Coordinates of C-alpha atoms in Angstrom, one line a residue:
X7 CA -122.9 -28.1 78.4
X8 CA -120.4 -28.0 75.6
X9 CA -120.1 -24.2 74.0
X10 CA -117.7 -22.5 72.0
X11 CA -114.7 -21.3 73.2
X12 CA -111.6 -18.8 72.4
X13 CA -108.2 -20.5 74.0
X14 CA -105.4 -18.8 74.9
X15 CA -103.7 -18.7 71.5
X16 CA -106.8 -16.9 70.3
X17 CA -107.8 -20.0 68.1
X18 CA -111.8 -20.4 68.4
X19 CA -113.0 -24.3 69.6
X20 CA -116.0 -25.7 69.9
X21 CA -116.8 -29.0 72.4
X22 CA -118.0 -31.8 70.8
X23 CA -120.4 -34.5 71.4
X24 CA -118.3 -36.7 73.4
X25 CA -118.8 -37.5 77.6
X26 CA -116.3 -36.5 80.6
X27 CA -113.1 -36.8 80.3
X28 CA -113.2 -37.2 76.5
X29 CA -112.9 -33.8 75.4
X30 CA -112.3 -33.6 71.8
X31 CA -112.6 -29.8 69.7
X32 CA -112.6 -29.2 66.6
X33 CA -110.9 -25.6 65.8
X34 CA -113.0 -23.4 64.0
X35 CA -110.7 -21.4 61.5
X36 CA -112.1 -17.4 60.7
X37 CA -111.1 -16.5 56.7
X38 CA -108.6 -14.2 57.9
X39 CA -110.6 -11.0 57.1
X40 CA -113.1 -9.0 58.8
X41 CA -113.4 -9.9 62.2
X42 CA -113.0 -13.8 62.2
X43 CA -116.4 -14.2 63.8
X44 CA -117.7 -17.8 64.4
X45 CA -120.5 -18.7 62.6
X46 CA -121.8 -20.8 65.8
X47 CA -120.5 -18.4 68.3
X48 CA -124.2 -17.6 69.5
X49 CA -125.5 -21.1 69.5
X50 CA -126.1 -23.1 73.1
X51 CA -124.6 -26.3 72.9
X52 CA -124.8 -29.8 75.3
X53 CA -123.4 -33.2 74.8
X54 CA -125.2 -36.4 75.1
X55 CA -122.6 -39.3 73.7
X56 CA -123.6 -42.3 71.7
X57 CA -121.6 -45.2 71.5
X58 CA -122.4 -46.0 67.9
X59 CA -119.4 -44.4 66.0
X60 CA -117.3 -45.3 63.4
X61 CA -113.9 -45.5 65.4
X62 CA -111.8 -43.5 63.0
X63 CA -110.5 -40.1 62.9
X64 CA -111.2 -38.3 59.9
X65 CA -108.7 -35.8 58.2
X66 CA -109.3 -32.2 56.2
X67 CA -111.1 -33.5 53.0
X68 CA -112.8 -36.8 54.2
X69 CA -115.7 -34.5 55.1
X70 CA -117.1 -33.6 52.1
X71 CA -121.2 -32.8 53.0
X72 CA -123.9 -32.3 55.3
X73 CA -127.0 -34.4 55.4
X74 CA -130.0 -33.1 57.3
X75 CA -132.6 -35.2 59.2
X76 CA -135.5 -34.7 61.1
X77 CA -136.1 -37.1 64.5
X78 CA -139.8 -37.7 63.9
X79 CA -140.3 -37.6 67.9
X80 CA -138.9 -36.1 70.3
X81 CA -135.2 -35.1 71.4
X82 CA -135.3 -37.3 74.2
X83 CA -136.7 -39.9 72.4
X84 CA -134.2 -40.0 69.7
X85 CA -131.5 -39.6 72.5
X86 CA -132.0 -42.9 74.0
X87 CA -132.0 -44.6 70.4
X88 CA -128.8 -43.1 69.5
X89 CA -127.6 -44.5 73.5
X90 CA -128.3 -47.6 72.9
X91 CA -125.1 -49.8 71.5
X92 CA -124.7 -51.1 68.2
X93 CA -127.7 -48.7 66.8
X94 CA -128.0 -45.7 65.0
X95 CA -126.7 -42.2 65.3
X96 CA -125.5 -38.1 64.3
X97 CA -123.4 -35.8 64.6
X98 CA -125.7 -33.3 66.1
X99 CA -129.6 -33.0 66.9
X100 CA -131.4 -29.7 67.1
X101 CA -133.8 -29.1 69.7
X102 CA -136.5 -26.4 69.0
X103 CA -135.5 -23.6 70.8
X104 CA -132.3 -23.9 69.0
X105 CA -129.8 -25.7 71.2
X106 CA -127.2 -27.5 69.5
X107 CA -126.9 -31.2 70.9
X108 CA -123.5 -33.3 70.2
X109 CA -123.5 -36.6 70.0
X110 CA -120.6 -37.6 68.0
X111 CA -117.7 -35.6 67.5
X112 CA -117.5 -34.5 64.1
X113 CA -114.0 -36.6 63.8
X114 CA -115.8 -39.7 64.0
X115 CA -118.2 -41.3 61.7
X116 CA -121.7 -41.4 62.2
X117 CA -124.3 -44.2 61.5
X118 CA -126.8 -41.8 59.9
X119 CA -127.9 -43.2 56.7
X120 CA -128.3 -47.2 56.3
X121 CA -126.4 -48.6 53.4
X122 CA -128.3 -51.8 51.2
X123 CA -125.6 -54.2 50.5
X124 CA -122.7 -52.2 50.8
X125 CA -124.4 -49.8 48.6
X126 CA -126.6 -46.9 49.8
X127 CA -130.4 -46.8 47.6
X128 CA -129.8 -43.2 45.8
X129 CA -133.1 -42.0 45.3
X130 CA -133.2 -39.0 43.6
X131 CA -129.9 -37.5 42.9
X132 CA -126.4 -38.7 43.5
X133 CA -124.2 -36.1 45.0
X134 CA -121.3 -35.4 43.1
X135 CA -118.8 -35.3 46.3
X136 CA -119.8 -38.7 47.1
X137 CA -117.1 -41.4 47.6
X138 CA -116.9 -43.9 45.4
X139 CA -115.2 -47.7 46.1
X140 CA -114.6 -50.7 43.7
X141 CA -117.8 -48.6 41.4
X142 CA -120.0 -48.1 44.3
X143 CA -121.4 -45.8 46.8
X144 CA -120.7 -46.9 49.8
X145 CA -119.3 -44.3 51.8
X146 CA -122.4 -41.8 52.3
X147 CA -121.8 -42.3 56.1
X148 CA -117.7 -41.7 56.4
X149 CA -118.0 -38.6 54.2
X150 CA -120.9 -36.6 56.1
X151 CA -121.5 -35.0 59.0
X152 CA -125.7 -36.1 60.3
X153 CA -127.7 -33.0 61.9
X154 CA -130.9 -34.1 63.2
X155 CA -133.6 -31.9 63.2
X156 CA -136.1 -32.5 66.6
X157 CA -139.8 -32.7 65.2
X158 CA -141.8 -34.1 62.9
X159 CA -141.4 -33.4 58.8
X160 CA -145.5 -32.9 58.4
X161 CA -145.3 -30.0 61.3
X162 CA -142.3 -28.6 60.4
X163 CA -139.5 -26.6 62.1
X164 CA -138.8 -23.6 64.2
X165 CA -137.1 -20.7 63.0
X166 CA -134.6 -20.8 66.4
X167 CA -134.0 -24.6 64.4
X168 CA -133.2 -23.2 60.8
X169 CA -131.1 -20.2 62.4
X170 CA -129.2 -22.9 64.0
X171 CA -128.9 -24.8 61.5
X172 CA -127.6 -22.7 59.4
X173 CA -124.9 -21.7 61.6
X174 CA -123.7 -25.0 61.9
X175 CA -123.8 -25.9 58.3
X176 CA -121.9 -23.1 57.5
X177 CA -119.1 -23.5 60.8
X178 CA -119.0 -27.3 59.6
X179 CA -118.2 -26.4 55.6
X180 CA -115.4 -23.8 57.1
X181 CA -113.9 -26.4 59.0
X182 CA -113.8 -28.9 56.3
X183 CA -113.2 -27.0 53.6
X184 CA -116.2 -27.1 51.3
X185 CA -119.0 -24.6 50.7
X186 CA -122.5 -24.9 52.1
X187 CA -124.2 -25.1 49.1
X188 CA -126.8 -26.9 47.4
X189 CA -125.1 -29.5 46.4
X190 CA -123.2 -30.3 49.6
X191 CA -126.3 -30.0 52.0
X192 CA -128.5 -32.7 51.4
X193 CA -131.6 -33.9 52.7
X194 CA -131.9 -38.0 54.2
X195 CA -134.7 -38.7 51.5
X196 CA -132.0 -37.5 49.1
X197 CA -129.8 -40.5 49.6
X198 CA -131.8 -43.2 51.2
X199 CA -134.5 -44.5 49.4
X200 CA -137.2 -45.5 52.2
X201 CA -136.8 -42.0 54.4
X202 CA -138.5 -39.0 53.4
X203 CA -137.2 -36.9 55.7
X204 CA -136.8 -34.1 56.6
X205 CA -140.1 -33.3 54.4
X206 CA -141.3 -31.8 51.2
X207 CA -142.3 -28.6 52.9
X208 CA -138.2 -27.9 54.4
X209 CA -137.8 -24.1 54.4
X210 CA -134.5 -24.0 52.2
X211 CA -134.4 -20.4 51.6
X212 CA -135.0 -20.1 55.7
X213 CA -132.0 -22.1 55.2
X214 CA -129.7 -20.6 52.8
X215 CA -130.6 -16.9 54.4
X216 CA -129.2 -18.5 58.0
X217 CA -126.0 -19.7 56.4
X218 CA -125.3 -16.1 54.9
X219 CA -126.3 -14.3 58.2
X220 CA -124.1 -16.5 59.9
X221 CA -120.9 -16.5 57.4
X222 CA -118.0 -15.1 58.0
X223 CA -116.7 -13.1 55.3
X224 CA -119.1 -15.1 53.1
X225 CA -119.4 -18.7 52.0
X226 CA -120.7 -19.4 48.6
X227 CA -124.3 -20.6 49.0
X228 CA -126.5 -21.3 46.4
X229 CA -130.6 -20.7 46.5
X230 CA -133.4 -23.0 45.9
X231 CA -133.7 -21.6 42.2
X232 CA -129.9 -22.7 41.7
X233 CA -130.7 -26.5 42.8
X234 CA -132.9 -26.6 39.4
X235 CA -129.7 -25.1 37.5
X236 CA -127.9 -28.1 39.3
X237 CA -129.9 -30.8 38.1
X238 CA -130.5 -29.2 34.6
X239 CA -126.0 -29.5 34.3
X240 CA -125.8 -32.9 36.1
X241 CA -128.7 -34.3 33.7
X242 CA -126.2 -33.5 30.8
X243 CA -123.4 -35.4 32.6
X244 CA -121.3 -32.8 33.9
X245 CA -119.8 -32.3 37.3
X246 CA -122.1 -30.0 39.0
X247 CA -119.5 -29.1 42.0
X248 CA -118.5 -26.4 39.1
X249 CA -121.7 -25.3 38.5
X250 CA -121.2 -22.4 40.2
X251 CA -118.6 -20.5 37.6
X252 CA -121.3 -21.9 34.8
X253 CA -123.9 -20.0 36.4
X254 CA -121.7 -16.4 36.4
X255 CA -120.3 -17.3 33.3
X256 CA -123.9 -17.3 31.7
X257 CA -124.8 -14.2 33.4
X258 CA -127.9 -15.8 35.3
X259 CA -126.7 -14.5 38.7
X260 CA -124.4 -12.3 40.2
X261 CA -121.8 -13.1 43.3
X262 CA -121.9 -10.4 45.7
X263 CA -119.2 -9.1 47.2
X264 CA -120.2 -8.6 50.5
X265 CA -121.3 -12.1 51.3
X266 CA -120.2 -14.3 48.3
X267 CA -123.7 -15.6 48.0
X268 CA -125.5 -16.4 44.4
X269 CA -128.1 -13.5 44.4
X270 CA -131.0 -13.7 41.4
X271 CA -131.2 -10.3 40.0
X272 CA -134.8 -10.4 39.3

C-alpha cells in the first residue's frame, strides 16, 4: 500500500502508482508557512500499475490541470481495463470509502481522454491552460493528471470520495504549481465530446469546501458561482486564467486571508 511519507531530510513524499521495485515519489512541497501540512497526509493509498503510459517524464509546468472522471462500474472492474496493454488509463481512481488508488505515477502521461484525429472534440469549453500544437489541441492527455471517481454519475458519490478528492486536487496543484480552481479542474464531459461523465449532478461546492479544508496555507479556489464569472470573461475573448484579479478588482468577492479562497459576501 503506497502512503505518504516524511524522509529523513524532512521533505514529505508520496508513493505513486507504479509496482515493486519501481518506486517513484513525487515530493510534496508545504508553502513554507504555518505548519507545512500535506494536503493528502490523511488519505489511504495502494498501487495497482497499468501498463498503458505515456513513457515520458514530465517536468514543473507540463502539468497544467486536473480532469475528473467517474468509472461507471466498479473499482475492480475499471482495474483490469486500465491492466490490460495498449488500453486505457489514470493517474488515480477513488474507491468509495475514500482510498486513493495509483495507477500511473503522476510523472507519466496518462491515456485518459481519447483524442479524434490528433485533435481532442472540445465540447463545451476549452480550457485556457491547454496545449496548443501546429493550431490544435492535442495535448489534453500530456498536460493532465486523470482521477477516476469509482461509481456511477446517475448515483453519485460518497462524501469519504469528494473529501479525497479534494485533497488530492489540491496536493496535485501544489506540486505542479497551479491553483485548484475552476478553471484547472475539469470534468471528462468538459473535453471529450461523447462522455458525460462524471454527471450533471457532481457536488462542486462538496468539492471546492474539500480543497480548502485540505490546503495548506491556502490555495486559491474558486466556487461554482465563479465558473459563470469564467465563462461570462472567456465569452468576450479574454484569458480567463486572470479572472481571478478581475473578479477583486470589481469588488464581486473578497479573498480571505486565512485560506486564500474566493468567498461571496452575500
Amino acid at each position: 500500500m503506497g502512503v505518504a511519507n516524511t524522509g529523513e531530510d524532512g521533505r514529505d513524499t508520496v508513493d505513486q502508482g507504479v509496482g515493486e521495485g519501481q518506486a517513484k515519489r513525487v515530493e510534496i512541497r508545504g508553502d513554507g508557512e504555518g505548519d507545512g501540512r500535506r494536503p493528502e497526509a490523511s488519505l489511504r493509498f495502494r498501487s495497482a500499475p497499468s501498463p498503458n503510459r505515456g513513457g515520458v517524464c514530465r517536468i514543473p509546468g507540463d502539468v497544467r490541470g486536473i480532469v475528473v472522471h467517474s468509472t461507471e462500474g466498479s473499482l475492480e472492474g475499471a482495474l483490469r481495463t486500465f491492466a490490460m496493454q495498449g488500453g486505457v488509463s489514470a493517474h488515480y481512481a477513488i474507491d468509495r470509502d475514500g482510498t486513493v488508488v495509483g495507477i500511473v505515477p503522476e510523472g507519466d502521461v496518462a491515456f485518459h481522454v481519447a483524442a479524434f484525429g490528433n485533435r481532442p472534440a472540445l465540447n463545451r469549453r476549452r480550457p485556457t491552460w491547454l496545449v496548443q500544437y501546429d493550431g490544435r489541441f492535442s495535448a489534453v492527455n500530456a498536460c493532465t493528471v486523470g482521477i477516476e471517481l469509482v461509481g456511477f454519475a446517475r448515483t453519485g458519490f460518497t462524501e469519504a470520495q469528494y473529501s479525497a478528492l479534494g485533497a488530492m486536487c489540491a496536493g496535485i496543484a501544489m506540486r505542479w504549481g497551479f491553483p485548484a480552481d475552476a478553471d484547472r479542474v475539469v470534468t471528462h464531459a468538459s473535453l471529450q465530446m461523447d462522455r458525460s461523465d462524471p454527471g450533471d449532478g457532481f457536488d462542486w461546492d462538496a468539492l471546492w469546501g474539500a480543497v480548502r479544508i485540505a490546503s495548506p496555507g491556502g490555495i486559491g479556489v474558486w466556487s461554482e458561482g465563479d465558473r459563470e464569472i469564467v465563462e461570462v470573461v472567456r465569452a468576450l475573448g479574454a484569458d480567463a486564467s486572470g479572472v481571478r484579479g478581475w473578479i477583486e478588482r470589481l469588488g464581486a468577492h473578497e479573498a480571505s486571508s486565512k485560506s486564500g479562497a474566493l468567498e461571496d459576501r452575500a
